Tab-separated table of C-alpha atoms in Angstrom:
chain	number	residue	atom	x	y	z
A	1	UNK	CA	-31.855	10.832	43.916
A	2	UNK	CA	-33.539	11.553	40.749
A	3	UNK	CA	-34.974	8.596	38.483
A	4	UNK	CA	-34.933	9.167	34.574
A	5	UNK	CA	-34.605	6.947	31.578
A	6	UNK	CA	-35.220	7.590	27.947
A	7	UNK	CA	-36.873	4.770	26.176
A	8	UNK	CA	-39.074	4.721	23.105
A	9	UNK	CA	-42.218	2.740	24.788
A	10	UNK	CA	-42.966	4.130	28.678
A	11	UNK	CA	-42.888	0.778	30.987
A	12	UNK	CA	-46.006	-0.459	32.607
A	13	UNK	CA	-44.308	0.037	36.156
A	14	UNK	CA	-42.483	3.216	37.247
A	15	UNK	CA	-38.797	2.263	37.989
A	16	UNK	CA	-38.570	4.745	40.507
A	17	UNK	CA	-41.253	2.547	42.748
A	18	UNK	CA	-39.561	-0.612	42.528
A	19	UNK	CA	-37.320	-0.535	45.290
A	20	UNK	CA	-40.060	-0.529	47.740
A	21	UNK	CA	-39.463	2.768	49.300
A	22	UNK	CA	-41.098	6.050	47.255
A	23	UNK	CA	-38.060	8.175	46.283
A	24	UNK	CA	-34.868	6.713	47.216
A	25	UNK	CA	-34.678	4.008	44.252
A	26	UNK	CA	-31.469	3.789	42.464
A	27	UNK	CA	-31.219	5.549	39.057
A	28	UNK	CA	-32.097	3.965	36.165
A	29	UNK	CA	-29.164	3.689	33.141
A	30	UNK	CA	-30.165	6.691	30.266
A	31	UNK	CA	-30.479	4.740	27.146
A	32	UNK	CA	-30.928	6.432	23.732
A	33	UNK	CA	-33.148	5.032	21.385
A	34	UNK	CA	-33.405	5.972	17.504
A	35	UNK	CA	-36.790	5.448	15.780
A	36	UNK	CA	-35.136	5.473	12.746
A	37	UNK	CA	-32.162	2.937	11.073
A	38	UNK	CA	-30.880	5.150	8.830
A	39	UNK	CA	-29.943	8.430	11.354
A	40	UNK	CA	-27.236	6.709	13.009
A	41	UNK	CA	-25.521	6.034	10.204
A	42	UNK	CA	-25.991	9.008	8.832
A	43	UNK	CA	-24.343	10.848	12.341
A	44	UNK	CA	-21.083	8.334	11.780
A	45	UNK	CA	-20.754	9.094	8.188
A	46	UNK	CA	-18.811	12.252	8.071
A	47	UNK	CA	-16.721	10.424	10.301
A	48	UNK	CA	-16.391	7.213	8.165
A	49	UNK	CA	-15.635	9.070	4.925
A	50	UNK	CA	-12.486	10.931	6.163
A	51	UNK	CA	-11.154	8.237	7.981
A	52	UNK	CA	-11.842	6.052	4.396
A	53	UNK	CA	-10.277	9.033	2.646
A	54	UNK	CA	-7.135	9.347	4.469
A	55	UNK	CA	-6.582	6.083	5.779
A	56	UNK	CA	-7.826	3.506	4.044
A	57	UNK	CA	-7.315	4.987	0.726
A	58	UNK	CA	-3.364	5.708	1.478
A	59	UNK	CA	-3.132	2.517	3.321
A	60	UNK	CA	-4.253	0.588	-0.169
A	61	UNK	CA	-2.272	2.662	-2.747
A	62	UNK	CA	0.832	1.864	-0.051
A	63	UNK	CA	-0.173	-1.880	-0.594
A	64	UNK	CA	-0.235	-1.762	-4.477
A	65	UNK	CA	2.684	0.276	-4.592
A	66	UNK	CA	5.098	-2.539	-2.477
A	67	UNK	CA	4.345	-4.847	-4.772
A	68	UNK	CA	5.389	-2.069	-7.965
A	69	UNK	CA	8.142	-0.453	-9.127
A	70	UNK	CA	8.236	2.750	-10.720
A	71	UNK	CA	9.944	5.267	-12.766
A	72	UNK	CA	10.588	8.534	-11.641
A	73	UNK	CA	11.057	9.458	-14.866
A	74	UNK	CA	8.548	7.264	-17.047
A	75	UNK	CA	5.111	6.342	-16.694
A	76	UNK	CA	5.946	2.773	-16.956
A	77	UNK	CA	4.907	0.515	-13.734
A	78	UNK	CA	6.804	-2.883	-13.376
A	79	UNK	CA	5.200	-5.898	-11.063
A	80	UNK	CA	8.203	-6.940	-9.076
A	81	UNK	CA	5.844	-9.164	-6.167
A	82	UNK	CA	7.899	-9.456	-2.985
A	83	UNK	CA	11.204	-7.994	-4.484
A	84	UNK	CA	10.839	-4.272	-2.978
A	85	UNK	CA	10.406	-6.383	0.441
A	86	UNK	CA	13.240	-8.663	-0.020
A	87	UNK	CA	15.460	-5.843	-0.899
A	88	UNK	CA	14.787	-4.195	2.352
A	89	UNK	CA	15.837	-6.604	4.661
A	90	UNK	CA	18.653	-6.870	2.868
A	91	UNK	CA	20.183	-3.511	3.331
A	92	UNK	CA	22.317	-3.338	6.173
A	93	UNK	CA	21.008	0.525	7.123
A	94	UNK	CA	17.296	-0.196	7.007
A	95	UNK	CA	17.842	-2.918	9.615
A	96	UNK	CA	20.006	-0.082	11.622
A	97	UNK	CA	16.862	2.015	11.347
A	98	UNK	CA	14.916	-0.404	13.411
A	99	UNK	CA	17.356	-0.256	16.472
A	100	UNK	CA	17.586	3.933	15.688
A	101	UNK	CA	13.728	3.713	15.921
A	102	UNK	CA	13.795	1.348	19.236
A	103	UNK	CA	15.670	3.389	21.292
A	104	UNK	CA	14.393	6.503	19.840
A	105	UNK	CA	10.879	5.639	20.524
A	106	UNK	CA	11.311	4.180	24.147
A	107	UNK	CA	13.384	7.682	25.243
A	108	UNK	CA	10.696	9.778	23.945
A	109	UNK	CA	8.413	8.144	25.656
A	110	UNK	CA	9.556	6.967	28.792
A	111	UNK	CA	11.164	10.635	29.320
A	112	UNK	CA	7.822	12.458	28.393
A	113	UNK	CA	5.610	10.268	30.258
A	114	UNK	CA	7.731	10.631	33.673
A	115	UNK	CA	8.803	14.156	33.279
A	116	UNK	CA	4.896	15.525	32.260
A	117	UNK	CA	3.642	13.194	35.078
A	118	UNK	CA	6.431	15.023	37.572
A	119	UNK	CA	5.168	18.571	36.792
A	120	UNK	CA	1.841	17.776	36.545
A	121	UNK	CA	2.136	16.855	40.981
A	122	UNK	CA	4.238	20.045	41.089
A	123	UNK	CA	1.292	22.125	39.309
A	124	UNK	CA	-1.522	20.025	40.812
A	125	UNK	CA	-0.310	21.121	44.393
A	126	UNK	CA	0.606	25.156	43.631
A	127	UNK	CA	-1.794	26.926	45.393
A	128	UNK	CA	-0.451	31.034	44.012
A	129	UNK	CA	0.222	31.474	40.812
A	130	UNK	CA	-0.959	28.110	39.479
A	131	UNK	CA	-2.864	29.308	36.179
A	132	UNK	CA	0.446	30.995	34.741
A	133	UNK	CA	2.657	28.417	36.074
A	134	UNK	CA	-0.047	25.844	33.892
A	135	UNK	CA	0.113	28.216	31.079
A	136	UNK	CA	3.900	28.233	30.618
A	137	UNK	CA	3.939	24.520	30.473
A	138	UNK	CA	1.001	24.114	27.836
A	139	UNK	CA	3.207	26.640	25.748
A	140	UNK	CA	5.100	23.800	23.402
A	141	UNK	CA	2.478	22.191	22.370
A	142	UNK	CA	1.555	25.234	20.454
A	143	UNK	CA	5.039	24.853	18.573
A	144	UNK	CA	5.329	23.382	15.175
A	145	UNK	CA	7.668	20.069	15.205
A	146	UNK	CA	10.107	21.467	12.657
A	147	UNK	CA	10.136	24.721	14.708
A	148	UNK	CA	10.790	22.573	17.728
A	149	UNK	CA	13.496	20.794	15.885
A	150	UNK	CA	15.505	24.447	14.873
A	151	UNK	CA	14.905	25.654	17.922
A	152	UNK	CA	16.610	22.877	19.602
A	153	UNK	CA	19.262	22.703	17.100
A	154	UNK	CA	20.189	26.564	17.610
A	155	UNK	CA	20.156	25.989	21.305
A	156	UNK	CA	22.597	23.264	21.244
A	157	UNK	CA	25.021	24.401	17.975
A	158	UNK	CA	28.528	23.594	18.707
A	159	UNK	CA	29.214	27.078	17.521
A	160	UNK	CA	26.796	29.749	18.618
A	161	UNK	CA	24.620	27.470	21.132
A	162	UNK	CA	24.104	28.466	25.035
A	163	UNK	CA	24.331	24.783	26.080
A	164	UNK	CA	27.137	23.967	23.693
A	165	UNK	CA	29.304	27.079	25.891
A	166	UNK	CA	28.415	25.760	28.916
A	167	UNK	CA	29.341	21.699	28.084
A	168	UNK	CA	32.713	23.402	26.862
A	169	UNK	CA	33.171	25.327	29.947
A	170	UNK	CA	33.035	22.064	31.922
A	171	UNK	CA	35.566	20.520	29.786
A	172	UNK	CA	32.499	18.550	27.045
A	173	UNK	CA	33.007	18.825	23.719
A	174	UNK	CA	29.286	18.951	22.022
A	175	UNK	CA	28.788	18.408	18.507
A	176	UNK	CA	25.674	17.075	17.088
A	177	UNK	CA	26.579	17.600	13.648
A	178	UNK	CA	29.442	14.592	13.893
A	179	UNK	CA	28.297	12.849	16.857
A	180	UNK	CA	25.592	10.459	16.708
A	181	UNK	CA	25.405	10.165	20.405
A	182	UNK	CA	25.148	14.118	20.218
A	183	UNK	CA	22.153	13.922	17.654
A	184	UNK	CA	20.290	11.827	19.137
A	185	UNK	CA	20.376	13.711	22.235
A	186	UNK	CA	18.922	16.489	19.854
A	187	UNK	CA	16.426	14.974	18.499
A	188	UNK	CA	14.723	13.288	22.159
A	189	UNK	CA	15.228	16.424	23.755
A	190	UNK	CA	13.776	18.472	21.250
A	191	UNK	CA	10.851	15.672	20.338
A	192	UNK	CA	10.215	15.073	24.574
A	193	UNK	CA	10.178	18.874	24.975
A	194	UNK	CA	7.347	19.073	22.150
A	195	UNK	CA	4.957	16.759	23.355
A	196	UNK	CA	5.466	17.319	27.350
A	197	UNK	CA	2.383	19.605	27.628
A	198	UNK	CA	0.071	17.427	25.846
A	199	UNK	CA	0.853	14.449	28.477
A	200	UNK	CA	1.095	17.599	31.012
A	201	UNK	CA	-2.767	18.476	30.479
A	202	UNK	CA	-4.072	14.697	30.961
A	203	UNK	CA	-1.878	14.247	34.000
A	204	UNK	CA	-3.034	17.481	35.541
A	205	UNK	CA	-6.964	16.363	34.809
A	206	UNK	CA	-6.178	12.955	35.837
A	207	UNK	CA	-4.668	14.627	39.255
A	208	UNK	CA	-7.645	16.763	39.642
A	209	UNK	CA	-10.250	14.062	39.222
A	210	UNK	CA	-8.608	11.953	41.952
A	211	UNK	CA	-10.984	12.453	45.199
A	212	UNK	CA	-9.056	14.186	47.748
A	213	UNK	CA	-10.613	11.980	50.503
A	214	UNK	CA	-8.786	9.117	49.376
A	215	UNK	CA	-5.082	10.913	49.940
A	216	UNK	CA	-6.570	12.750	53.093
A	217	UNK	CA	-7.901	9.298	54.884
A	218	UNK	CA	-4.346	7.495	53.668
A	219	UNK	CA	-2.295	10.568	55.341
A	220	UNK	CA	-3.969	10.126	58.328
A	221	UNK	CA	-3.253	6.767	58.190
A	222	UNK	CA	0.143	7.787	58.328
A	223	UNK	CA	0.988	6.753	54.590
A	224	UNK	CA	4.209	9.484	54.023
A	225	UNK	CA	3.844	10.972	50.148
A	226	UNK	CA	5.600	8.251	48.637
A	227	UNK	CA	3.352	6.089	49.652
A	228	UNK	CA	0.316	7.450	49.066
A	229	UNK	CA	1.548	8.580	45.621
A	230	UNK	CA	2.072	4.522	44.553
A	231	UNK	CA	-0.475	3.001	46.269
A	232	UNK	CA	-3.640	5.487	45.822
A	233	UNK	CA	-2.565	8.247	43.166
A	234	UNK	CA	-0.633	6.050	40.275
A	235	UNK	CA	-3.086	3.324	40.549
A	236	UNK	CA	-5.988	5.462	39.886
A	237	UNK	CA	-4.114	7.369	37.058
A	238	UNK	CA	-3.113	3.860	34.958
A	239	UNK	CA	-6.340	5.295	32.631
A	240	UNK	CA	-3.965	8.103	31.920
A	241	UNK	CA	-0.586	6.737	31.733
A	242	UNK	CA	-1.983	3.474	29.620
A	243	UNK	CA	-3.875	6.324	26.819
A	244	UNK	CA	-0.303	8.105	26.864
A	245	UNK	CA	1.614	5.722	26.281
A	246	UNK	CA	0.169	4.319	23.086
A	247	UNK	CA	-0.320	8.384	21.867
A	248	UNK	CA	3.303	8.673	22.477
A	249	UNK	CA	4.996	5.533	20.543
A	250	UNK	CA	2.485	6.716	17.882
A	251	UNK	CA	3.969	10.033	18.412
A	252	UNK	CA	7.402	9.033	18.300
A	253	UNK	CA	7.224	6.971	14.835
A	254	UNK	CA	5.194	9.301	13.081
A	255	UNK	CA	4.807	12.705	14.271
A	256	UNK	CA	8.719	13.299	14.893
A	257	UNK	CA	9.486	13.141	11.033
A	258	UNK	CA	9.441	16.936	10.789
A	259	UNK	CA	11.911	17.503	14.213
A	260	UNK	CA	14.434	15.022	12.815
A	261	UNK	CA	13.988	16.651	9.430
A	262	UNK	CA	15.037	19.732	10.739
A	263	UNK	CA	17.252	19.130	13.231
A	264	UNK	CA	19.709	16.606	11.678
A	265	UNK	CA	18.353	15.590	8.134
A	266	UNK	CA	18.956	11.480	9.570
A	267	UNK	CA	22.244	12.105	10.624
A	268	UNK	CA	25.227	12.085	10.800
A	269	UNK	CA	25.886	8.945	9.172
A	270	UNK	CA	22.025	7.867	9.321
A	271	UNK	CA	22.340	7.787	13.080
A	272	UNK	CA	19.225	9.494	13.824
A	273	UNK	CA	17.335	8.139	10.914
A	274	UNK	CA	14.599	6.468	12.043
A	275	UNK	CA	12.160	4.502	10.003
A	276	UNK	CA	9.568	7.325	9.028
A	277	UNK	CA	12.584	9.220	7.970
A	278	UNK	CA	14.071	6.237	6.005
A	279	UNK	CA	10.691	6.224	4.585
A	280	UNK	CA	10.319	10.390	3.415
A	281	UNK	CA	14.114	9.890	1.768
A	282	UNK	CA	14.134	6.571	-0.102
A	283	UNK	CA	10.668	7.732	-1.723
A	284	UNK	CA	11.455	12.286	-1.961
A	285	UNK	CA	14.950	12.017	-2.249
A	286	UNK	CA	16.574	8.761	-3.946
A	287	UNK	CA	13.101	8.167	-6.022
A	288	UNK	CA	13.049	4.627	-5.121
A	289	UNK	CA	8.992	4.851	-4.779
A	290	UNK	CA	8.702	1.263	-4.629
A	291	UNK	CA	11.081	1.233	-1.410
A	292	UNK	CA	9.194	3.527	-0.035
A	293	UNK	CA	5.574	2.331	-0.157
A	294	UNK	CA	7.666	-1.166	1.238
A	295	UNK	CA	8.880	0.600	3.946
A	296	UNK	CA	5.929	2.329	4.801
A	297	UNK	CA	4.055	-0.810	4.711
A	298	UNK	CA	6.142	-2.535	7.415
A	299	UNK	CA	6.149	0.609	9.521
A	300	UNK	CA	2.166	0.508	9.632
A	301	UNK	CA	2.324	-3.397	10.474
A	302	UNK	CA	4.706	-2.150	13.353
A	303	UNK	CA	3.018	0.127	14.608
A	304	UNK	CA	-0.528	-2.155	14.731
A	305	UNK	CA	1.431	-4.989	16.398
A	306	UNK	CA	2.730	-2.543	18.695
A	307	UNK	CA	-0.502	-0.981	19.718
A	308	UNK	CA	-2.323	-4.900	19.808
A	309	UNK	CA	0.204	-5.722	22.756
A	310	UNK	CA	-0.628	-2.969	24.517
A	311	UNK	CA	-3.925	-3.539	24.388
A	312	UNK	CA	-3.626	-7.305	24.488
A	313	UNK	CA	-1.166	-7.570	27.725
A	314	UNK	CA	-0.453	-3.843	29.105
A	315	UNK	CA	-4.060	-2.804	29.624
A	316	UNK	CA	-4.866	-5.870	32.147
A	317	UNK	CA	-2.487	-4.071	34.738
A	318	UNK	CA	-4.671	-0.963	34.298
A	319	UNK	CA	-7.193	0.201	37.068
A	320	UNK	CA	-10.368	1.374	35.940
């Protein structure tokens, strides 16, 4: 074993003669240490002045602009307090949007964590062909989200789509465009189908990482692959799956504004309007700015709740 630390001072004693035995003493923990207090702050700041840019700065002008409301037309600001939040959870729809975004959110990711999880043990085990069977599934990620979203919608039209023909040959009327059901099928396929190779790639590393030891020793055991997938593999990948799934609820009430754009526009009949959405259409489209920053306000608050429990109560199952 080799012995090496990085300090600013060198020790009086050599750590690599303390264990009593010249040459097999344990390694020593590399510590970096800066001689001066201003360079670490200067490494961070590039970092600290784009996240203050476009976060913190948004996040404040959202705050102010709850508590406003203001003229599309006119320069003229009005203090209206609490009002804008009042309003909200008054309107009948933008309590709707909360369930649309619940079960939106938990298919997207439930669906794309277990399906990108299943391919990645398909790939992980392909011994021919693996680096083009790998390459196929990183594909998507490489697609826009409103390209995803047209793509899916042409796919399943009720008029010129391949799926659409084949429901109808079975005897399954599809229509997205007047069936909420329908569009929300849409939009989870088309948003699960998006983000599948990003989970894909940190299953697949997580897979490869695993010592192969550990699943060799359990088979001859005589642990069947069922078993040795729950009680060796999934245990080791909680890292994985716990990272995923707070990148994919943040995924799902953010990033899938521009599939559900394109794909159904919120509908039909605000079905698959989900709280982003509700957000981009009560601030671009009915000019209630006020509204919007409310709503956008409440979706942030959601969203840090959200990814608190995760962290507070969903982590202390994970394996590290």
């Amino acid at each position: 074993m080799y012995c090496w630390s990085v300090s600013r001072k060198p020790t009086k004693a050599d750590p690599c003669e303390t264990s009593g035995t010249r040459g097999t003493a344990a390694p020593v923990e590399k510590r970096v240490v800066f001689r001066s207090a201003w360079l670490p702050w200067a490494l961070i700041a590039p970092q600290l002045v784009v996240i203050a840019v476009f976060f913190f700065w948004p996040a404040a002008q959202a705050l102010l602009q709850s508590v406003q409301q203001a003229d599309a037309f006119s320069p003229r600001v009005e203090w209206v307090g609490l009002e804008n939040f009042v309003n909200l959870w008054n309107d009948p729809l933008y309590i709707k949007s909360f369930y649309t975004t619940a079960i939106f959110s938990t298919l997207v990711a439930v669906l794309g964590i277990s399906l990108s999880l299943l391919l990645a043990v398909f790939a992980d085990r392909i011994v021919k062909g693996a680096l083009v069977y790998r390459t196929f599934l990183i594909w998507p990620y490489a697609v826009a989200p409103a390209v995803a979203g047209v793509l899916w919608l042409f796919i399943l039209a009720p008029s010129i789509g391949i799926v659409s023909f084949w429901l109808r040959a079975v005897g399954l009327e599809w229509n997205p465009l007047l069936d909420g059901q329908h569009a929300m099928t849409l939009v989870v396929l088309a948003a699960v189908w998006k983000q599948i190779s990003y989970n894909f790639l940190f299953f697949l590393a997580g897979l490869q990482s695993i010592p192969k030891s550990l699943i060799e020793a359990a088979a001859i055991d005589g642990a069947r692959p069922w078993r040795r997938f729950w009680t060796i593999v999934f245990p080791l990948l909680t890292p994985t799956s716990f990272f995923l799934l707070v990148i994919n609820i943040v995924y799902a009430f953010f990033d899938t504004f521009a599939i559900i754009d394109a794909a159904t526009q919120g509908g039909p009949g605000k079905e698959t309007s989900i709280l982003v959405y509700r957000a981009y259409y009560d601030g671009f489209k009915a000019m209630d700015f006020g509204a919007s920053a409310a709503q956008s306000v409440v979706l942030m608050v959601i969203v840090v709740g959200l990814t608190v429990v995760q962290f507070r109560f969903v982590e202390k199952k994970v394996n590290y």
